[in-house]
Short mmCIF file of C-alpha atoms in Angstrom, two decimals:
data_model
loop_
_atom_site.label_atom_id
_atom_site.label_comp_id
_atom_site.label_asym_id
_atom_site.label_seq_id
_atom_site.Cartn_x
_atom_site.Cartn_y
_atom_site.Cartn_z
CA PRO A 294 18.79 23.63 5.52
CA ARG A 295 18.75 19.81 5.51
CA ALA A 296 18.54 19.87 9.41
CA LEU A 297 15.21 21.64 9.04
CA VAL A 298 13.67 18.23 7.91
CA LEU A 299 15.56 15.78 9.94
CA SER A 300 13.90 12.57 11.32
CA SER A 301 12.35 12.43 14.76
CA LYS A 302 15.62 11.06 16.18
CA LEU A 303 17.40 14.38 15.28
CA ALA A 304 14.38 16.66 15.77
CA SER A 305 16.15 18.51 18.58
CA LEU A 306 18.37 20.06 15.86
CA ARG A 307 15.55 21.61 13.88
CA ALA A 308 15.05 24.73 16.20
CA PRO A 309 18.79 25.57 16.37
CA ALA A 310 18.90 25.21 12.60
CA LYS A 311 16.05 27.57 12.12
CA GLN A 312 17.64 30.18 14.46
CA LEU A 313 20.96 29.91 12.68
CA LEU A 314 19.23 30.27 9.28
CA GLN A 315 17.39 33.37 10.49
CA LEU A 316 20.63 34.95 11.55
CA LEU A 317 22.35 34.07 8.23
CA LEU A 318 19.23 35.26 6.16
CA PRO A 319 17.54 38.17 8.06
CA ASP A 320 15.58 38.81 4.95
CA ARG A 321 12.23 36.90 5.41
CA THR A 322 11.78 36.16 1.69
CA GLY A 323 15.13 34.61 1.35
CA TYR A 324 14.74 32.67 4.63
CA HIS A 325 11.34 31.22 3.53
CA GLN A 326 12.69 30.42 0.12
CA LEU A 327 15.55 28.31 1.58
CA LYS A 328 13.41 26.82 4.22
CA ASP A 329 10.59 25.84 1.74
CA ALA A 330 13.19 24.54 -0.78
CA ALA A 331 14.48 22.20 2.07
CA LEU A 332 11.02 20.82 2.65
CA LEU A 333 10.17 20.33 -0.97
CA GLN A 334 13.55 18.53 -1.74
CA HIS A 335 13.02 16.42 1.19
CA ALA A 336 9.56 15.56 0.01
CA LEU A 337 10.89 14.77 -3.44
CA SER A 338 13.51 12.42 -2.07
CA CYS A 339 10.89 10.71 0.07
CA VAL A 340 8.69 9.76 -2.87
CA SER A 341 11.45 9.10 -5.45
CA PRO A 342 11.89 5.39 -6.52
CA THR A 343 15.22 5.21 -4.59
CA ALA A 344 13.77 6.74 -1.43
CA GLY A 345 15.17 5.13 1.73
CA ARG A 346 17.91 3.15 -0.02
CA GLY A 347 20.85 5.28 0.76
CA GLY A 348 21.38 4.97 4.54
CA THR A 349 21.83 2.43 7.30
CA ALA A 350 19.20 2.35 9.96
CA GLY A 351 20.38 4.17 13.19
CA ASP A 352 23.30 5.82 11.36
CA GLU A 353 22.72 9.56 12.14
CA GLN A 354 25.27 10.79 9.58
CA GLN A 355 23.33 8.96 6.86
CA GLN A 356 20.10 10.36 8.00
CA ILE A 357 21.30 13.84 7.48
CA GLY A 358 22.16 13.06 3.79
CA THR A 359 19.34 10.71 2.92
CA SER A 360 15.67 10.33 3.63
CA PRO A 361 14.48 7.33 5.78
CA PRO A 362 11.80 5.05 4.50
CA LEU A 363 8.28 6.51 4.62
CA THR A 364 5.79 5.19 7.05
CA PRO A 365 2.05 6.09 7.21
CA SER A 366 2.70 8.54 10.05
CA LYS A 367 5.63 10.14 8.29
CA LEU A 368 3.66 10.46 5.05
CA THR A 369 0.66 12.04 6.85
CA HIS A 370 3.13 14.62 8.44
CA LEU A 371 4.77 15.29 5.18
CA VAL A 372 1.46 15.92 3.26
CA SER A 373 0.32 18.13 6.07
CA SER A 374 3.51 20.15 5.88
CA LEU A 375 3.06 20.56 2.10
CA ASN A 376 -0.47 21.68 2.66
CA ARG A 377 0.61 24.41 5.06
CA LEU A 378 3.22 25.57 2.46
CA VAL A 379 0.75 25.75 -0.37
CA ARG A 380 -1.69 27.79 1.78
CA LYS A 381 1.02 30.22 3.07
CA ARG A 382 3.49 30.55 0.17
CA PRO A 383 2.01 28.84 -2.93
CA HIS A 384 4.45 30.62 -5.14
CA ASN A 385 7.33 28.77 -3.73
CA ALA A 386 5.59 25.49 -4.09
CA PHE A 387 4.35 26.17 -7.57
CA ALA A 388 7.81 27.10 -8.79
CA PHE A 389 9.15 23.89 -7.47
CA LEU A 390 6.32 21.87 -9.17
CA GLN A 391 7.06 23.60 -12.53
CA LEU A 392 10.70 22.30 -12.22
CA ASN A 393 9.74 18.83 -10.99
CA PRO A 394 6.42 17.89 -12.70
CA SER A 395 6.74 14.30 -11.61
CA PHE A 396 6.66 15.18 -7.91
CA LEU A 397 2.72 15.15 -7.46
CA PRO A 398 2.18 12.00 -9.49
CA SER A 399 4.95 10.24 -7.43
CA LEU A 400 3.36 11.49 -4.25
CA CYS A 401 -0.06 10.11 -5.28
CA ALA A 402 1.53 6.84 -6.36
CA VAL A 403 3.23 6.40 -3.01
CA SER A 404 0.06 7.38 -1.12
CA LYS A 405 -2.07 4.92 -3.04
CA GLY A 406 0.39 2.17 -2.45
CA MET A 407 0.67 2.83 1.21
CA LEU A 408 -3.08 3.24 1.71
CA GLY A 409 -3.84 0.03 -0.20
CA ALA A 410 -1.12 -1.91 1.81
CA ALA A 411 -2.19 -0.56 5.22
CA GLY A 412 -5.92 -0.59 4.64
CA GLY A 413 -7.85 0.17 7.81
CA ARG A 414 -4.62 0.16 9.79
CA PHE A 415 -3.57 3.47 8.25
CA PRO A 416 -3.59 6.07 11.05
CA ARG A 417 -6.25 8.86 10.62
CA LEU A 418 -7.21 7.40 7.29
CA VAL A 419 -9.85 9.93 6.13
CA PRO A 420 -8.08 13.03 7.42
CA PHE A 421 -4.97 11.98 5.39
CA ALA A 422 -6.92 11.61 2.21
CA LEU A 423 -8.62 14.80 2.95
CA SER A 424 -5.25 16.56 3.32
CA LEU A 425 -3.88 14.95 0.17
CA ILE A 426 -6.81 16.07 -1.96
CA GLN A 427 -6.62 19.56 -0.37
CA LEU A 428 -3.01 19.62 -1.49
CA LEU A 429 -3.92 18.62 -5.04
CA LEU A 430 -6.65 21.16 -5.38
CA GLY A 431 -4.54 23.92 -3.78
CA CYS A 432 -1.87 23.24 -6.36
CA ALA A 433 -4.54 23.33 -9.13
CA GLN A 434 -6.02 26.45 -7.93
CA HIS A 435 -2.82 28.32 -7.86
CA ALA A 436 -1.77 27.02 -11.21
CA ALA A 437 -5.03 28.27 -12.79
CA SER A 438 -4.80 31.62 -10.97
CA SER A 439 -1.26 32.14 -12.11
CA ILE A 440 -2.16 31.56 -15.74
CA SER A 441 -5.18 33.75 -15.41
CA GLY A 442 -3.04 36.63 -13.99
CA ALA A 443 -0.43 36.20 -16.66
CA THR A 444 -3.18 36.26 -19.29
CA SER A 445 -4.88 39.41 -17.90
CA GLY A 446 -1.42 41.07 -17.47
CA ALA A 447 -0.59 40.43 -21.18
CA ALA A 448 -3.93 41.85 -22.07
CA GLY A 449 -3.11 45.28 -20.51
CA GLY A 450 -3.11 44.62 -16.71
CA ALA A 451 -6.84 44.81 -16.05
CA PRO A 452 -8.38 41.47 -15.16
CA CYS A 453 -10.94 40.30 -17.76
CA GLU A 454 -13.84 38.47 -16.42
CA ALA A 455 -15.41 35.93 -18.76
CA PRO A 456 -19.11 36.41 -19.40
CA SER A 457 -21.36 34.33 -17.19
CA GLY A 458 -21.92 30.78 -18.69
CA THR A 459 -18.91 30.86 -20.90
CA ALA A 460 -16.10 28.20 -20.80
CA ALA A 461 -12.89 28.72 -18.92
CA PRO A 462 -9.73 29.62 -20.89
CA ALA A 463 -8.13 26.52 -22.48
CA SER A 464 -4.81 27.46 -20.71
CA ALA A 465 -6.57 27.35 -17.35
CA LEU A 466 -8.13 23.99 -18.10
CA ASP A 467 -4.82 22.61 -19.21
CA ALA A 468 -3.28 23.65 -15.96
CA LEU A 469 -6.11 21.99 -13.97
CA ARG A 470 -6.35 18.74 -15.95
CA PRO A 471 -3.21 16.99 -14.59
CA VAL A 472 -4.34 17.47 -11.02
CA PHE A 473 -7.97 16.28 -11.67
CA ASP A 474 -6.61 13.31 -13.55
CA MET A 475 -4.63 12.44 -10.32
CA ILE A 476 -7.76 12.80 -8.22
CA CYS A 477 -9.67 10.57 -10.76
CA GLU A 478 -7.03 7.93 -10.31
CA LEU A 479 -7.55 8.01 -6.54
CA LEU A 480 -11.30 7.69 -7.02
CA LEU A 481 -10.96 4.87 -9.59
CA CYS A 482 -8.20 3.03 -7.81
CA SER A 483 -8.37 -0.78 -7.63
CA HIS A 484 -7.79 -0.68 -3.86
CA GLU A 485 -11.23 -0.24 -2.16
CA THR A 486 -9.64 1.52 0.80
CA VAL A 487 -8.22 4.16 -1.48
CA ARG A 488 -11.47 4.67 -3.43
CA PHE A 489 -13.47 5.03 -0.30
CA THR A 490 -11.21 7.42 1.47
CA ALA A 491 -10.63 9.59 -1.60
CA SER A 492 -14.43 9.71 -2.23
CA ALA A 493 -15.21 10.55 1.41
CA ALA A 494 -12.51 13.27 1.48
CA LEU A 495 -13.73 14.81 -1.77
CA SER A 496 -17.34 14.75 -0.53
CA ARG A 497 -16.30 16.64 2.70
CA LEU A 498 -14.44 19.34 0.71
CA LEU A 499 -17.39 19.82 -1.75
CA LEU A 500 -19.85 20.10 1.21
CA ARG A 501 -17.63 22.80 2.72
CA GLY A 502 -17.50 24.75 -0.33
#
């Protein structure tokens, strides 16, 4: 599965790796679980404090076992891939986040640092911020809907709609709060570039909605 997320130098191995994995796991559910786990573990290793310290530049064997240092373009691609995963198979992403609660805060911290350092030189600045906030909101939405589904199931299986104007269940608010705290950190960041791009991206999402 590691070959599914190799760097661009070894990108030619991705398609054969997918074909082999499909042969070994003809069941689509098992195939997607393994494929998604490879992406999520790769993302976790990229944003961990030791990311990029395990290999020697140009050493292909090291690249298979470790994640190369992130660049703005690699970070943009990573966040875009995570966004697609959350849209297509949110249950796999949410299960991973439950086991790795520090992943999203680490991703936001890395993104803030890279945006602040690159400033206006960050490629596709606003689209990246838009993708990052979409990812956070998608995770929050799935967390809240999962809790709502579990609550209605425990109550007898029939979904219970709250009366108009009433507050959301506390459990749903608790699930949403960490993500909205991360968005607030982006909006209040000391780096002007981070504040501007996060604000512009959130405005676009709200206007769409």
